[in-house]
mmCIF file of C-alpha atoms in Angstrom:
data_model
loop_
_atom_site.group_PDB
_atom_site.id
_atom_site.type_symbol
_atom_site.label_atom_id
_atom_site.label_comp_id
_atom_site.label_asym_id
_atom_site.label_seq_id
_atom_site.Cartn_x
_atom_site.Cartn_y
_atom_site.Cartn_z
ATOM 1 C CA MET A 27 88.799 49.829 62.881
ATOM 2 C CA ALA A 28 92.484 50.557 63.498
ATOM 3 C CA VAL A 29 94.394 53.193 61.564
ATOM 4 C CA PHE A 30 98.027 52.153 61.274
ATOM 5 C CA HIS A 31 100.161 53.756 58.630
ATOM 6 C CA ALA A 32 103.636 53.550 57.158
ATOM 7 C CA PHE A 33 106.160 56.302 57.857
ATOM 8 C CA ARG A 34 109.649 57.510 56.979
ATOM 9 C CA ALA A 35 111.702 56.305 59.921
ATOM 10 C CA LEU A 36 114.784 58.124 61.078
ATOM 11 C CA ARG A 37 116.999 55.192 61.996
ATOM 12 C CA PRO A 38 120.604 54.078 62.452
ATOM 13 C CA THR A 39 122.808 52.937 59.624
ATOM 14 C CA PRO A 40 123.208 49.140 59.778
ATOM 15 C CA GLU A 41 126.749 49.233 61.179
ATOM 16 C CA LYS A 42 125.672 51.585 64.000
ATOM 17 C CA ALA A 43 122.354 49.959 64.965
ATOM 18 C CA ALA A 44 123.672 47.786 67.803
ATOM 19 C CA ASP A 45 125.508 50.729 69.379
ATOM 20 C CA VAL A 46 122.555 53.119 69.079
ATOM 21 C CA ALA A 47 119.879 50.712 70.357
ATOM 22 C CA ALA A 48 119.098 51.341 74.040
ATOM 23 C CA LEU A 49 116.744 50.182 76.745
ATOM 24 C CA PRO A 50 113.640 52.362 77.272
ATOM 25 C CA TYR A 51 114.280 55.509 79.298
ATOM 26 C CA ASP A 52 112.029 54.381 82.153
ATOM 27 C CA VAL A 53 113.764 51.088 82.972
ATOM 28 C CA VAL A 54 117.138 52.640 83.809
ATOM 29 C CA ASN A 55 117.750 55.206 86.522
ATOM 30 C CA ARG A 56 119.929 58.302 86.239
ATOM 31 C CA GLU A 57 123.094 56.609 87.446
ATOM 32 C CA GLU A 58 122.625 53.556 85.215
ATOM 33 C CA ALA A 59 121.944 55.750 82.192
ATOM 34 C CA LYS A 60 125.105 57.792 82.787
ATOM 35 C CA SER A 61 127.208 54.663 83.189
ATOM 36 C CA ILE A 62 125.908 53.291 79.887
ATOM 37 C CA GLY A 63 126.273 56.654 78.158
ATOM 38 C CA ASP A 64 129.825 57.210 79.379
ATOM 39 C CA GLU A 65 130.878 53.879 77.885
ATOM 40 C CA ASN A 66 128.899 54.289 74.645
ATOM 41 C CA PRO A 67 128.719 57.736 73.009
ATOM 42 C CA LEU A 68 126.238 56.398 70.430
ATOM 43 C CA SER A 69 123.716 55.041 72.947
ATOM 44 C CA PHE A 70 120.246 56.441 72.337
ATOM 45 C CA LEU A 71 120.083 57.127 76.061
ATOM 46 C CA HIS A 72 121.934 60.348 75.216
ATOM 47 C CA ILE A 73 118.615 61.415 73.643
ATOM 48 C CA ASP A 74 116.177 59.656 75.980
ATOM 49 C CA ARG A 75 118.105 60.460 79.201
ATOM 50 C CA PRO A 76 120.115 63.541 78.162
ATOM 51 C CA GLU A 77 120.642 64.699 81.750
ATOM 52 C CA MET A 78 123.650 62.350 81.669
ATOM 53 C CA ASP A 79 125.415 64.989 79.553
ATOM 54 C CA LEU A 80 124.697 67.845 81.980
ATOM 55 C CA GLU A 81 125.896 68.706 85.472
ATOM 56 C CA PRO A 82 124.932 66.019 88.027
ATOM 57 C CA GLU A 83 122.830 68.475 90.034
ATOM 58 C CA THR A 84 120.639 69.403 87.018
ATOM 59 C CA ASP A 85 116.953 68.857 87.729
ATOM 60 C CA LEU A 86 115.484 66.102 85.566
ATOM 61 C CA TYR A 87 112.742 68.425 84.346
ATOM 62 C CA ASP A 88 114.922 71.461 83.660
ATOM 63 C CA ASP A 89 114.433 72.993 80.196
ATOM 64 C CA ARG A 90 118.113 72.365 79.525
ATOM 65 C CA VAL A 91 117.477 68.612 79.655
ATOM 66 C CA TYR A 92 115.003 68.755 76.778
ATOM 67 C CA GLU A 93 117.202 71.173 74.835
ATOM 68 C CA LYS A 94 120.080 68.721 75.231
ATOM 69 C CA ALA A 95 117.888 65.888 73.933
ATOM 70 C CA LYS A 96 117.206 67.835 70.739
ATOM 71 C CA GLU A 97 120.850 68.831 70.400
ATOM 72 C CA ASN A 98 121.998 65.209 70.739
ATOM 73 C CA LEU A 99 119.358 63.962 68.297
ATOM 74 C CA ASP A 100 120.225 66.620 65.719
ATOM 75 C CA ASN A 101 123.908 65.852 66.154
ATOM 76 C CA MET A 102 123.431 62.137 65.450
ATOM 77 C CA GLU A 103 121.466 62.969 62.319
ATOM 78 C CA GLU A 104 124.016 65.547 61.111
ATOM 79 C CA LYS A 105 126.833 63.027 61.576
ATOM 80 C CA GLY A 106 124.967 60.421 59.498
ATOM 81 C CA ILE A 107 124.550 58.030 62.411
ATOM 82 C CA LEU A 108 120.791 58.351 61.949
ATOM 83 C CA VAL A 109 119.368 58.590 58.420
ATOM 84 C CA GLN A 110 115.741 59.124 57.416
ATOM 85 C CA ASP A 111 114.225 56.766 54.835
ATOM 86 C CA GLN A 112 113.210 58.384 51.564
ATOM 87 C CA LYS A 113 109.769 56.790 51.426
ATOM 88 C CA ALA A 114 107.167 55.700 53.940
ATOM 89 C CA CYS A 115 107.689 52.073 54.954
ATOM 90 C CA TYR A 116 106.562 49.521 57.473
ATOM 91 C CA TYR A 117 109.192 47.658 59.464
ATOM 92 C CA ILE A 118 109.247 44.159 60.916
ATOM 93 C CA TYR A 119 110.804 44.002 64.380
ATOM 94 C CA GLU A 120 111.724 40.598 65.782
ATOM 95 C CA LEU A 121 113.070 39.903 69.266
ATOM 96 C CA VAL A 122 114.375 36.547 70.469
ATOM 97 C CA ARG A 123 114.819 35.810 74.174
ATOM 98 C CA LYS A 124 115.721 32.393 75.572
ATOM 99 C CA GLY A 125 114.561 30.684 72.389
ATOM 100 C CA LYS A 126 111.192 32.461 72.330
ATOM 101 C CA THR A 127 110.452 34.783 69.406
ATOM 102 C CA GLN A 128 108.042 37.690 69.091
ATOM 103 C CA THR A 129 107.654 39.454 65.765
ATOM 104 C CA GLY A 130 105.642 42.612 65.148
ATOM 105 C CA ILE A 131 105.145 45.414 62.671
ATOM 106 C CA VAL A 132 106.392 48.954 63.267
ATOM 107 C CA GLY A 133 104.239 51.824 62.041
ATOM 108 C CA CYS A 134 102.263 54.768 63.361
ATOM 109 C CA SER A 135 98.979 54.631 65.269
ATOM 110 C CA SER A 136 96.338 57.349 65.141
ATOM 111 C CA ILE A 137 95.868 59.731 68.068
ATOM 112 C CA ASP A 138 92.149 59.608 67.233
ATOM 113 C CA ASP A 139 92.174 55.826 67.757
ATOM 114 C CA TYR A 140 93.664 56.438 71.201
ATOM 115 C CA MET A 141 90.944 58.946 72.063
ATOM 116 C CA ASN A 142 88.043 56.892 70.722
ATOM 117 C CA GLY A 143 89.103 53.641 72.365
ATOM 118 C CA VAL A 144 90.411 51.612 69.427
ATOM 119 C CA VAL A 145 93.803 51.805 71.162
ATOM 120 C CA LYS A 146 92.903 50.465 74.592
ATOM 121 C CA LYS A 147 94.517 51.214 77.948
ATOM 122 C CA HIS A 148 94.679 49.264 81.192
ATOM 123 C CA GLU A 149 96.718 51.585 83.467
ATOM 124 C CA LEU A 150 96.465 55.049 84.958
ATOM 125 C CA THR A 151 99.138 57.587 84.077
ATOM 126 C CA ARG A 152 100.820 60.163 86.306
ATOM 127 C CA GLU A 153 100.753 63.835 85.347
ATOM 128 C CA ASP A 154 104.423 64.462 86.159
ATOM 129 C CA LYS A 155 105.561 61.578 83.972
ATOM 130 C CA GLU A 156 103.270 62.701 81.163
ATOM 131 C CA GLN A 157 104.623 66.235 81.288
ATOM 132 C CA ASP A 158 108.196 64.953 81.097
ATOM 133 C CA ARG A 159 107.549 63.036 77.884
ATOM 134 C CA ILE A 160 105.377 65.821 76.438
ATOM 135 C CA HIS A 161 108.301 68.212 76.780
ATOM 136 C CA HIS A 162 110.665 65.604 75.359
ATOM 137 C CA VAL A 163 108.539 64.850 72.275
ATOM 138 C CA ASP A 164 107.799 68.534 71.722
ATOM 139 C CA SER A 165 111.460 69.554 72.000
ATOM 140 C CA CYS A 166 112.761 66.744 69.790
ATOM 141 C CA ASN A 167 109.855 67.147 67.368
ATOM 142 C CA ALA A 168 109.775 63.365 67.278
ATOM 143 C CA ASN A 169 108.518 60.200 68.960
ATOM 144 C CA THR A 170 111.768 58.631 70.102
ATOM 145 C CA GLY A 171 110.434 55.475 71.765
ATOM 146 C CA PRO A 172 107.863 53.067 70.297
ATOM 147 C CA ILE A 173 104.618 52.251 72.103
ATOM 148 C CA PHE A 174 104.371 48.494 72.686
ATOM 149 C CA LEU A 175 100.976 47.359 71.354
ATOM 150 C CA ALA A 176 99.349 43.956 70.925
ATOM 151 C CA CYS A 177 96.353 42.602 69.046
ATOM 152 C CA ARG A 178 94.794 39.458 67.660
ATOM 153 C CA TYR A 179 96.703 39.071 64.409
ATOM 154 C CA PRO A 180 94.788 37.748 61.394
ATOM 155 C CA ASP A 181 96.434 34.643 59.906
ATOM 156 C CA SER A 182 96.825 36.483 56.609
ATOM 157 C CA LEU A 183 98.923 39.197 58.275
ATOM 158 C CA LEU A 184 101.134 36.601 59.969
ATOM 159 C CA THR A 185 101.648 34.894 56.615
ATOM 160 C CA LEU A 186 102.510 38.177 54.903
ATOM 161 C CA MET A 187 105.040 39.031 57.599
ATOM 162 C CA ASN A 188 106.676 35.594 57.519
ATOM 163 C CA ASN A 189 106.866 35.597 53.714
ATOM 164 C CA TRP A 190 108.653 38.933 53.741
ATOM 165 C CA LYS A 191 111.175 37.670 56.299
ATOM 166 C CA ASP A 192 111.786 34.517 54.272
ATOM 167 C CA HIS A 193 112.537 36.390 51.055
ATOM 168 C CA HIS A 194 114.439 39.462 52.257
ATOM 169 C CA GLU A 195 117.622 40.148 54.173
ATOM 170 C CA ALA A 196 117.320 41.757 57.602
ATOM 171 C CA ALA A 197 118.450 45.381 57.770
ATOM 172 C CA TYR A 198 119.598 44.824 61.377
ATOM 173 C CA ASP A 199 120.565 41.591 63.095
ATOM 174 C CA PHE A 200 122.443 41.806 66.392
ATOM 175 C CA THR A 201 122.498 40.285 69.866
ATOM 176 C CA GLU A 202 122.890 42.489 72.949
ATOM 177 C CA GLU A 203 124.825 41.754 76.130
ATOM 178 C CA ASP A 204 121.596 40.498 77.746
ATOM 179 C CA GLN A 205 121.498 37.776 75.045
ATOM 180 C CA ILE A 206 118.401 39.225 73.376
ATOM 181 C CA THR A 207 118.572 39.184 69.583
ATOM 182 C CA HIS A 208 117.035 42.044 67.586
ATOM 183 C CA ARG A 209 116.248 41.808 63.882
ATOM 184 C CA VAL A 210 114.606 44.379 61.613
ATOM 185 C CA TRP A 211 113.329 44.121 58.048
ATOM 186 C CA VAL A 212 112.243 47.115 55.935
ATOM 187 C CA ILE A 213 108.995 46.681 53.983
ATOM 188 C CA ASP A 214 109.300 49.140 51.119
ATOM 189 C CA GLU A 215 107.159 47.646 48.326
ATOM 190 C CA ASP A 216 104.006 49.664 47.641
ATOM 191 C CA GLU A 217 101.785 46.632 47.083
ATOM 192 C CA VAL A 218 102.778 45.024 50.385
ATOM 193 C CA ILE A 219 102.498 48.343 52.236
ATOM 194 C CA SER A 220 98.957 48.729 50.905
ATOM 195 C CA GLU A 221 98.078 45.186 51.981
ATOM 196 C CA ILE A 222 99.335 45.764 55.535
ATOM 197 C CA ASN A 223 97.315 48.961 55.732
ATOM 198 C CA LYS A 224 94.180 47.044 54.731
ATOM 199 C CA GLU A 225 94.905 44.253 57.206
ATOM 200 C CA PHE A 226 95.068 46.676 60.122
ATOM 201 C CA ALA A 227 91.890 48.408 58.944
ATOM 202 C CA GLY A 228 90.135 45.110 59.705
ATOM 203 C CA ILE A 229 91.420 44.938 63.309
ATOM 204 C CA ASP A 230 88.962 46.184 65.933
ATOM 205 C CA SER A 231 91.269 46.813 68.885
ATOM 206 C CA LEU A 232 94.908 47.506 69.662
ATOM 207 C CA TYR A 233 96.004 47.037 73.278
ATOM 208 C CA ILE A 234 98.771 48.972 75.018
ATOM 209 C CA ALA A 235 101.040 46.343 76.522
ATOM 210 C CA ASP A 236 103.705 48.784 77.683
ATOM 211 C CA GLY A 237 104.206 52.516 77.274
ATOM 212 C CA HIS A 238 101.081 54.164 78.689
ATOM 213 C CA HIS A 239 102.899 57.393 79.565
ATOM 214 C CA ARG A 240 104.603 57.602 76.176
ATOM 215 C CA ALA A 241 101.270 57.057 74.427
ATOM 216 C CA ALA A 242 99.386 59.630 76.488
ATOM 217 C CA SER A 243 102.173 62.161 75.985
ATOM 218 C CA ALA A 244 102.400 61.591 72.237
ATOM 219 C CA VAL A 245 98.650 62.098 71.920
ATOM 220 C CA LYS A 246 98.738 65.330 73.908
ATOM 221 C CA VAL A 247 101.544 66.669 71.726
ATOM 222 C CA GLY A 248 99.476 65.795 68.664
ATOM 223 C CA LEU A 249 96.465 67.642 70.057
ATOM 224 C CA LYS A 250 98.670 70.632 70.868
ATOM 225 C CA ARG A 251 99.940 70.673 67.288
ATOM 226 C CA ARG A 252 96.359 70.597 66.009
ATOM 227 C CA GLU A 253 95.578 73.678 68.051
ATOM 228 C CA GLN A 254 98.667 75.385 66.627
ATOM 229 C CA ASN A 255 97.644 74.382 63.089
ATOM 230 C CA PRO A 256 93.859 74.905 62.841
ATOM 231 C CA GLY A 257 93.916 74.078 59.153
ATOM 232 C CA TYR A 258 95.355 70.603 59.698
ATOM 233 C CA THR A 259 94.124 67.857 57.355
ATOM 234 C CA GLY A 260 94.658 64.848 59.611
ATOM 235 C CA GLU A 261 97.460 63.516 57.408
ATOM 236 C CA GLU A 262 100.248 65.404 59.166
ATOM 237 C CA GLU A 263 102.687 63.236 61.091
ATOM 238 C CA PHE A 264 101.716 64.841 64.407
ATOM 239 C CA ASN A 265 98.374 63.029 64.091
ATOM 240 C CA TYR A 266 100.180 59.714 64.636
ATOM 241 C CA PHE A 267 102.525 58.143 67.166
ATOM 242 C CA LEU A 268 105.249 55.525 66.832
ATOM 243 C CA SER A 269 104.081 51.984 67.646
ATOM 244 C CA VAL A 270 105.059 48.337 67.329
ATOM 245 C CA VAL A 271 102.135 45.901 67.146
ATOM 246 C CA PHE A 272 102.767 42.274 68.136
ATOM 247 C CA PRO A 273 100.504 39.217 68.077
ATOM 248 C CA TYR A 274 99.239 38.981 71.664
ATOM 249 C CA ASP A 275 99.908 35.259 71.930
ATOM 250 C CA GLN A 276 103.632 35.703 71.222
ATOM 251 C CA LEU A 277 104.196 38.001 74.188
ATOM 252 C CA CYS A 278 105.778 37.074 77.490
ATOM 253 C CA ILE A 279 104.606 38.722 80.711
ATOM 254 C CA LEU A 280 106.884 38.153 83.673
ATOM 255 C CA PRO A 281 105.821 38.623 87.292
ATOM 256 C CA TYR A 282 106.026 42.009 88.988
ATOM 257 C CA ASN A 283 107.140 41.103 92.504
ATOM 258 C CA ARG A 284 106.699 43.077 95.741
ATOM 259 C CA ILE A 285 108.979 43.730 98.720
ATOM 260 C CA VAL A 286 107.796 45.448 101.914
ATOM 261 C CA LYS A 287 110.505 46.853 104.206
ATOM 262 C CA ASP A 288 108.929 45.765 107.503
ATOM 263 C CA LEU A 289 106.026 43.820 109.024
ATOM 264 C CA ASN A 290 104.089 46.905 110.168
ATOM 265 C CA GLY A 291 105.032 46.313 113.807
ATOM 266 C CA LEU A 292 103.884 42.668 113.844
ATOM 267 C CA THR A 293 105.913 39.724 115.018
ATOM 268 C CA VAL A 294 106.562 37.041 112.406
ATOM 269 C CA LYS A 295 104.173 34.719 114.225
ATOM 270 C CA ALA A 296 101.384 37.322 114.285
ATOM 271 C CA PHE A 297 101.990 38.154 110.623
ATOM 272 C CA LEU A 298 101.743 34.510 109.548
ATOM 273 C CA GLY A 299 98.662 34.049 111.686
ATOM 274 C CA ALA A 300 96.932 36.980 109.966
ATOM 275 C CA LEU A 301 97.485 35.390 106.553
ATOM 276 C CA LYS A 302 95.744 32.124 107.441
ATOM 277 C CA PHE A 303 92.299 33.747 107.187
ATOM 278 C CA ASN A 304 92.700 34.111 103.414
ATOM 279 C CA PHE A 305 95.467 31.734 102.369
ATOM 280 C CA GLU A 306 96.605 28.174 102.720
ATOM 281 C CA LEU A 307 100.219 28.448 103.948
ATOM 282 C CA MET A 308 102.820 25.806 103.273
ATOM 283 C CA LEU A 309 106.393 26.047 104.554
ATOM 284 C CA MET A 310 108.903 25.403 101.738
ATOM 285 C CA PRO A 311 112.176 24.653 103.545
ATOM 286 C CA GLY A 312 115.483 24.839 101.780
ATOM 287 C CA PHE A 313 114.666 26.540 98.481
ATOM 288 C CA PRO A 314 112.882 29.593 97.016
ATOM 289 C CA CYS A 315 109.213 29.261 96.204
ATOM 290 C CA LYS A 316 108.070 30.251 92.718
ATOM 291 C CA PRO A 317 104.303 29.958 92.026
ATOM 292 C CA VAL A 318 103.227 27.793 89.091
ATOM 293 C CA GLU A 319 99.545 28.736 88.833
ATOM 294 C CA LYS A 320 97.140 31.609 89.286
ATOM 295 C CA HIS A 321 96.008 32.579 92.829
ATOM 296 C CA CYS A 322 99.271 31.310 94.295
ATOM 297 C CA MET A 323 102.368 33.229 95.328
ATOM 298 C CA GLY A 324 105.707 32.654 96.991
ATOM 299 C CA MET A 325 106.577 34.539 100.169
ATOM 300 C CA TYR A 326 109.861 35.011 102.002
ATOM 301 C CA VAL A 327 110.027 36.252 105.597
ATOM 302 C CA ASP A 328 112.473 35.763 108.474
ATOM 303 C CA GLY A 329 114.699 33.312 106.593
ATOM 304 C CA GLN A 330 111.870 31.046 105.432
ATOM 305 C CA TRP A 331 110.013 30.524 102.147
ATOM 306 C CA TYR A 332 106.287 29.837 102.087
ATOM 307 C CA HIS A 333 103.788 28.926 99.403
ATOM 308 C CA LEU A 334 100.533 30.900 99.663
ATOM 309 C CA LYS A 335 97.360 29.715 97.940
ATOM 310 C CA ALA A 336 94.312 31.969 98.134
ATOM 311 C CA TRP A 337 91.111 30.380 99.396
ATOM 312 C CA PRO A 338 88.593 30.270 96.483
ATOM 313 C CA ASP A 339 85.921 32.248 98.339
ATOM 314 C CA ILE A 340 88.037 35.414 98.283
ATOM 315 C CA TYR A 341 88.194 35.649 94.485
ATOM 316 C CA GLU A 342 85.504 33.455 92.880
ATOM 317 C CA LYS A 343 82.820 36.168 92.861
ATOM 318 C CA LYS A 344 85.186 38.996 91.921
ATOM 319 C CA ASP A 345 85.411 40.657 88.507
ATOM 320 C CA VAL A 346 88.476 40.182 86.289
ATOM 321 C CA VAL A 347 90.418 42.904 88.142
ATOM 322 C CA GLY A 348 89.525 41.531 91.566
ATOM 323 C CA GLN A 349 90.711 38.085 90.525
ATOM 324 C CA LEU A 350 94.210 39.283 89.650
ATOM 325 C CA ASP A 351 96.827 38.014 92.096
ATOM 326 C CA VAL A 352 98.197 41.537 92.559
ATOM 327 C CA SER A 353 94.670 42.645 93.574
ATOM 328 C CA ILE A 354 94.290 39.759 96.019
ATOM 329 C CA LEU A 355 97.658 40.558 97.594
ATOM 330 C CA GLN A 356 96.786 44.237 97.935
ATOM 331 C CA GLU A 357 93.307 43.696 99.346
ATOM 332 C CA LYS A 358 94.076 40.796 101.691
ATOM 333 C CA VAL A 359 97.674 41.407 102.786
ATOM 334 C CA LEU A 360 99.285 44.700 101.851
ATOM 335 C CA ARG A 361 96.471 47.011 102.969
ATOM 336 C CA PRO A 362 94.876 45.270 105.997
ATOM 337 C CA VAL A 363 97.943 43.518 107.429
ATOM 338 C CA LEU A 364 100.967 45.546 106.337
ATOM 339 C CA GLY A 365 99.299 48.965 106.177
ATOM 340 C CA ILE A 366 100.139 49.737 102.521
ATOM 341 C CA GLU A 367 97.165 51.907 101.583
ATOM 342 C CA ASP A 368 98.503 53.285 98.300
ATOM 343 C CA PRO A 369 101.274 51.244 96.673
ATOM 344 C CA ARG A 370 101.893 54.097 94.220
ATOM 345 C CA THR A 371 103.143 56.433 96.944
ATOM 346 C CA ASP A 372 104.048 54.337 100.013
ATOM 347 C CA GLN A 373 107.828 54.344 100.453
ATOM 348 C CA ARG A 374 107.748 51.051 102.394
ATOM 349 C CA ILE A 375 106.970 48.990 99.287
ATOM 350 C CA SER A 376 109.184 48.407 96.271
ATOM 351 C CA PHE A 377 108.572 46.538 93.032
ATOM 352 C CA VAL A 378 110.960 44.180 91.289
ATOM 353 C CA GLY A 379 110.030 43.230 87.757
ATOM 354 C CA GLY A 380 111.445 40.960 85.153
ATOM 355 C CA SER A 381 113.715 37.998 85.525
ATOM 356 C CA HIS A 382 115.275 38.747 88.942
ATOM 357 C CA LYS A 383 115.781 35.530 90.848
ATOM 358 C CA ALA A 384 113.721 34.826 93.956
ATOM 359 C CA ALA A 385 116.911 34.601 95.989
ATOM 360 C CA GLU A 386 117.646 38.253 95.125
ATOM 361 C CA LEU A 387 114.289 39.296 96.586
ATOM 362 C CA ALA A 388 115.055 37.361 99.757
ATOM 363 C CA GLU A 389 118.365 39.187 100.154
ATOM 364 C CA ILE A 390 116.610 42.556 99.880
ATOM 365 C CA ALA A 391 113.967 41.550 102.434
ATOM 366 C CA ASP A 392 116.646 40.338 104.859
ATOM 367 C CA ARG A 393 118.357 43.740 104.884
ATOM 368 C CA THR A 394 115.399 45.436 106.570
ATOM 369 C CA GLY A 395 113.571 42.544 108.225
ATOM 370 C CA GLY A 396 110.754 42.781 105.706
ATOM 371 C CA VAL A 397 108.837 40.395 103.469
ATOM 372 C CA ALA A 398 109.066 39.547 99.758
ATOM 373 C CA PHE A 399 106.265 38.253 97.544
ATOM 374 C CA VAL A 400 106.937 36.352 94.324
ATOM 375 C CA MET A 401 103.929 36.713 92.042
ATOM 376 C CA TYR A 402 102.437 34.576 89.285
ATOM 377 C CA PRO A 403 102.420 36.622 86.050
ATOM 378 C CA THR A 404 99.260 38.266 84.753
ATOM 379 C CA SER A 405 98.045 36.789 81.453
ATOM 380 C CA MET A 406 97.579 38.649 78.173
ATOM 381 C CA GLU A 407 93.994 37.377 78.120
ATOM 382 C CA ASP A 408 93.280 39.092 81.449
ATOM 383 C CA LEU A 409 94.987 42.278 80.259
ATOM 384 C CA MET A 410 92.861 42.448 77.123
ATOM 385 C CA LYS A 411 89.655 41.605 78.957
ATOM 386 C CA ILE A 412 90.286 44.380 81.483
ATOM 387 C CA ALA A 413 90.986 46.857 78.671
ATOM 388 C CA ASP A 414 87.851 45.724 76.790
ATOM 389 C CA GLU A 415 85.768 46.407 79.896
ATOM 390 C CA ASN A 416 87.357 49.865 80.313
ATOM 391 C CA LYS A 417 88.769 48.842 83.685
ATOM 392 C CA LEU A 418 92.204 49.451 85.154
ATOM 393 C CA MET A 419 94.818 47.149 86.583
ATOM 394 C CA PRO A 420 96.509 47.859 89.911
ATOM 395 C CA PRO A 421 99.918 49.542 89.551
ATOM 396 C CA LYS A 422 102.862 47.351 88.596
ATOM 397 C CA SER A 423 100.774 44.431 87.377
ATOM 398 C CA THR A 424 102.825 43.447 84.318
ATOM 399 C CA TRP A 425 106.464 43.303 83.307
ATOM 400 C CA PHE A 426 107.123 42.526 79.650
ATOM 401 C CA GLU A 427 110.313 40.895 78.453
ATOM 402 C CA PRO A 428 112.141 41.406 76.221
ATOM 403 C CA LYS A 429 112.096 45.196 76.296
ATOM 404 C CA LEU A 430 111.854 46.969 72.957
ATOM 405 C CA ARG A 431 114.934 48.995 72.116
ATOM 406 C CA SER A 432 114.713 52.717 71.585
ATOM 407 C CA GLY A 433 116.673 54.361 68.777
ATOM 408 C CA LEU A 434 116.010 51.798 66.053
ATOM 409 C CA PHE A 435 113.023 53.815 64.791
ATOM 410 C CA ILE A 436 112.321 57.530 65.308
ATOM 411 C CA HIS A 437 109.115 59.112 64.055
ATOM 412 C CA LYS A 438 109.641 62.758 63.099
ATOM 413 C CA LEU A 439 106.618 64.981 63.567
#
């Protein structure tokens, strides 16, 4: 059963919330972060990407980067931009994108639940990325970015959440430049807090939708703190990590598309011929091809769009991972035809997630004479099934939109 508890969030004052709120650290690069930070001194990227405030040549993993993160965080708290709540609360976080709403509850998950499999994973993590966030959490003495979780919400919990929204004013309500609206309500009544705690105690599994590296790092910091405090009781804040839990059926997974810089020495004719062993190919003249069902994908090469549909015999007897479109592409095209053995490390392949238009992918492919693949998005049902079976997805299988904002909730350890 899931342990999910209320906490005293360090968070922006209402008039500063829109300025503080920032995209997650791992969806903006160094240059983008600096551009945003230079324009907005209150952006939480000054904490999550503090290298923007140091010399351009500073190594991303230099100790000074983490020291600057703490300095910037402390400074925002000292100036009253961030204020910690006086009592432990839950928080409702609602995001609206293109008319679609997802509403979840913000609280803290147990590091023990992560270790014993109640909080379930579906991706591998990289040691260098883990170490970066470990140092960041340890230096700031806080979880600065929420882990994006999902579960099967009980109807009673949905009703409780909706009733609170209907009868209370939102603490934050703002729309960003990307036209995504963010609303937050503070649940501060003891009776309701107790009821939410009981509701989560009846949930068997929480699934990491996004934030595997942040979760792994937060857990390792918690374990480190336990070693440093052998008399710990289990109630200390370092035993928990910041999370937002959404109903799985409200979430939107967008495709994670692929672009390969070249055709591995093949002519276009030979490349197309190699695909016909595993796919039905249909030329789509005049417009980009976007797949509308599983086991299909769009492909752009040499000025032409094609629709690819996998032959059933290449996936029907596969397990849930083998049936993913990203797995089919890797096993039947990227590895044997284009020579991409490890998409995690091969510099010839790039990944484009989110709502980028197919025409943008075609432009990138044209620059190098390569090929672009437009994928059909992975489903939440497949994600949860893979996690339930303790299996792993291929890299870059899911892209969630909208992205949660960092800076609206900080969990102090």
